[in-house]
Each structure stands twice: as C-alpha cells, then as structure tokens.
PDB file of C-alpha atoms in Angstrom:
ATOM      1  CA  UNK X   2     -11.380   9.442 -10.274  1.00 92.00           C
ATOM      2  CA  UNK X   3     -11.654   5.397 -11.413  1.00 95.00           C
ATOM      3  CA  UNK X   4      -8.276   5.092  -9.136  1.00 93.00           C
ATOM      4  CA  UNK X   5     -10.004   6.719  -6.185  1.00 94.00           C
ATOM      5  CA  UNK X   6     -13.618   4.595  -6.191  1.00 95.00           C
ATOM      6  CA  UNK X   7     -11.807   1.224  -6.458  1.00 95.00           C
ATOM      7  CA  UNK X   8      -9.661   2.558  -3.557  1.00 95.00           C
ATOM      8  CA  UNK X   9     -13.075   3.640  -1.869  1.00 94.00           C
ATOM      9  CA  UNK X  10     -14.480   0.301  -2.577  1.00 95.00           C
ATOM     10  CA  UNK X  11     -11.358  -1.835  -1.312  1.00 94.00           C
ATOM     11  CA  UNK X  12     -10.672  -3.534   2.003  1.00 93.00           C
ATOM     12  CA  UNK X  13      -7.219  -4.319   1.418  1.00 94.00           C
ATOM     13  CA  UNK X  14      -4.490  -3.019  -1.126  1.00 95.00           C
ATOM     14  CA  UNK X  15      -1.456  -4.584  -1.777  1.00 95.00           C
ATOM     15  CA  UNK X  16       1.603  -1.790  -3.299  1.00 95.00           C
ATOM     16  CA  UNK X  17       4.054  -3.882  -4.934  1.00 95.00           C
ATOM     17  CA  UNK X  18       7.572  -2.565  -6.337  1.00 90.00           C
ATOM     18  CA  UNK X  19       6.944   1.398  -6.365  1.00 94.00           C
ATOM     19  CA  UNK X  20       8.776   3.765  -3.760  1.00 94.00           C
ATOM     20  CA  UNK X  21       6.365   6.247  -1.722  1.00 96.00           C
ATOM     21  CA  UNK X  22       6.217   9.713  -4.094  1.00 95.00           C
ATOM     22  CA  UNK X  23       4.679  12.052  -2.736  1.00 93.00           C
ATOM     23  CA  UNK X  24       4.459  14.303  -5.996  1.00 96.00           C
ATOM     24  CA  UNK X  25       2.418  11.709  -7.331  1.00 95.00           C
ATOM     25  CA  UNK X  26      -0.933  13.032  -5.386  1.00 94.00           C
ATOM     26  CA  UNK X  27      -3.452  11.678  -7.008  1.00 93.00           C
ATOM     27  CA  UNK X  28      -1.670   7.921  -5.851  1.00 94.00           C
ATOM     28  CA  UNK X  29      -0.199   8.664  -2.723  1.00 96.00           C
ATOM     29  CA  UNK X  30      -2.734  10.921  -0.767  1.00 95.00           C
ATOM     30  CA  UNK X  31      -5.592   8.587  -1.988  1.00 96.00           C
ATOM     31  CA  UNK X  32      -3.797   5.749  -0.308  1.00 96.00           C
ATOM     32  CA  UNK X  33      -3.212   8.085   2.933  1.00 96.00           C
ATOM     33  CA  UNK X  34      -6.883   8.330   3.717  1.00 94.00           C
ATOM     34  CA  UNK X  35      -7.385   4.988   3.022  1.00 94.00           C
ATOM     35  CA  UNK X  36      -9.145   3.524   5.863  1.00 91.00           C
ATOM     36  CA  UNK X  37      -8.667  -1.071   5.260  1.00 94.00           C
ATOM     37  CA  UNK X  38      -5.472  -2.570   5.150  1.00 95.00           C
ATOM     38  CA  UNK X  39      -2.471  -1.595   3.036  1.00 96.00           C
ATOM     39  CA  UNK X  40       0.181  -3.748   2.773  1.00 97.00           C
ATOM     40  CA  UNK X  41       3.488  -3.340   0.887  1.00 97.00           C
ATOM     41  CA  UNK X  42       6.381  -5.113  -1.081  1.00 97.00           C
ATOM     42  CA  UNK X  43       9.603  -3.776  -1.184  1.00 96.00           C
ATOM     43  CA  UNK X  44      12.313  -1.388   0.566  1.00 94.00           C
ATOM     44  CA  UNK X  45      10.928  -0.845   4.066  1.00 96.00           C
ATOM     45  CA  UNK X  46      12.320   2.209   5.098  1.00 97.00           C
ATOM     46  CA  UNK X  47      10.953   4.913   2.552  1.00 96.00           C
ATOM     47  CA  UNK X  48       7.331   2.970   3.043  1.00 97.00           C
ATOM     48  CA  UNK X  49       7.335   2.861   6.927  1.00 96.00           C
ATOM     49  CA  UNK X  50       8.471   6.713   6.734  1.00 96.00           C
ATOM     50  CA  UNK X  51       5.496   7.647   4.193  1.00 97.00           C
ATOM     51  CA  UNK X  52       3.008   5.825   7.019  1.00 97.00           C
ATOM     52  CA  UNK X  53       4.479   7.479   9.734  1.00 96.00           C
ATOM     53  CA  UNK X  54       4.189  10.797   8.468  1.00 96.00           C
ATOM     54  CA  UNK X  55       1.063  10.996   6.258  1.00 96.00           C
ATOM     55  CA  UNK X  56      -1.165   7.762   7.126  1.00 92.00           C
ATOM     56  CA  UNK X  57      -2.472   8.406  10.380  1.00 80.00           C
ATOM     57  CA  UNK X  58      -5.302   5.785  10.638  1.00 83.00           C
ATOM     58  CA  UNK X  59      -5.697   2.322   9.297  1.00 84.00           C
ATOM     59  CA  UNK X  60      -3.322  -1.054   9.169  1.00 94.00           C
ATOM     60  CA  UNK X  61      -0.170  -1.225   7.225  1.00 96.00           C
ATOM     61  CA  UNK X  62       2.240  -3.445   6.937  1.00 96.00           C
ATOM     62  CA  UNK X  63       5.483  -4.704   4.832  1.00 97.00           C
ATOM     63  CA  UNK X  64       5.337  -8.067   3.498  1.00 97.00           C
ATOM     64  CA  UNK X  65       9.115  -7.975   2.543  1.00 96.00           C
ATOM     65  CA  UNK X  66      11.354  -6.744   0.525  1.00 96.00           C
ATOM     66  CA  UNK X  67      11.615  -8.768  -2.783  1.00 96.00           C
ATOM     67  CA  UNK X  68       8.153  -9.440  -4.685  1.00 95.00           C
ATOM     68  CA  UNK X  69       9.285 -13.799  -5.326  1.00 95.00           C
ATOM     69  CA  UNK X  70       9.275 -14.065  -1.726  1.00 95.00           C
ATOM     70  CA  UNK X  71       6.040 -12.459  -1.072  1.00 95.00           C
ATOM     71  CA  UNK X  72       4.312 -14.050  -3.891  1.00 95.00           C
ATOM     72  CA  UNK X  73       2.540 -16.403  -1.772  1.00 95.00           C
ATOM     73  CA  UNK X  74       1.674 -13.887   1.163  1.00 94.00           C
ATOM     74  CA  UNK X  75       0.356 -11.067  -1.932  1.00 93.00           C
ATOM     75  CA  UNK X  76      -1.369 -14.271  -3.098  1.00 93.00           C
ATOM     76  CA  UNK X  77      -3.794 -14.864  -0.299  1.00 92.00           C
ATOM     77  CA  UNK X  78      -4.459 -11.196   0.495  1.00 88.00           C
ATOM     78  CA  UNK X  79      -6.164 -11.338  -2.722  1.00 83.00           C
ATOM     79  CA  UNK X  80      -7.637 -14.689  -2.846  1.00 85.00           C
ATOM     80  CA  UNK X  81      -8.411 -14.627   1.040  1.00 68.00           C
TER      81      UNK X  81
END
C-alpha cells in the first residue's frame, strides 16, 4: 500500500537495474497505471516491450543501459 501512495504522489520515477516481472504485481502493474514520467536504466529491450504492452498512457523513456553512465542523467531527474 506505502509502495502504491508514493507512486500516487510521484511525478517522475526512475527504475534502475531490475528487469520488467510481471509476476511481481504489486511493482509492475502499479507502475503501469502510472500516469508522470518513468524513466529506466538498463537492458532496453525487455523494458520497451513491458511499455508497449501494458503502459498505455504516460512518458517513458530509457536512460541507457549501464547505471555509471546514467548517474548524472538519474541525478537531475531527482534533483531537477
């Protein structure tokens, strides 16, 4: 319940290092109906297949695949 509010509350959410898993429901389909921003660090493919097929509204976007690079990019999402 905590994990959906802050989710509620957020305008942007950055998913660093974990794969799309779909058994994990209480992650994943929270993050589907997400409506701000949701941006992501690591293999493309599996992420940009999990938006295509269960995130049908809102922004997302990968920042890259390897977290060192991103740093700085993850860095000012939060900071703004």
């Amino acid at each position: 319940q905590a994990w959906r509010e802050q989710v509620s509350k957020a305008k942007r959410i950055a998913i660093v290092g974990v794969l799309p898993n779909t058994d994990d429901t209480h992650v994943w389909d929270t993050l589907a109906g997400f409506n701000g921003e949701l941006f992501f660090v690591g293999g493309p493919e599996p992420f940009l297949n999990w938006v295509e097929k269960y995130r049908s509204r809102g922004f997302a976007r990968v920042l890259g695949e390897k977290f060192d690079k991103c740093f700085d990019d993850v860095r000012n999402l939060i900071v703004g």
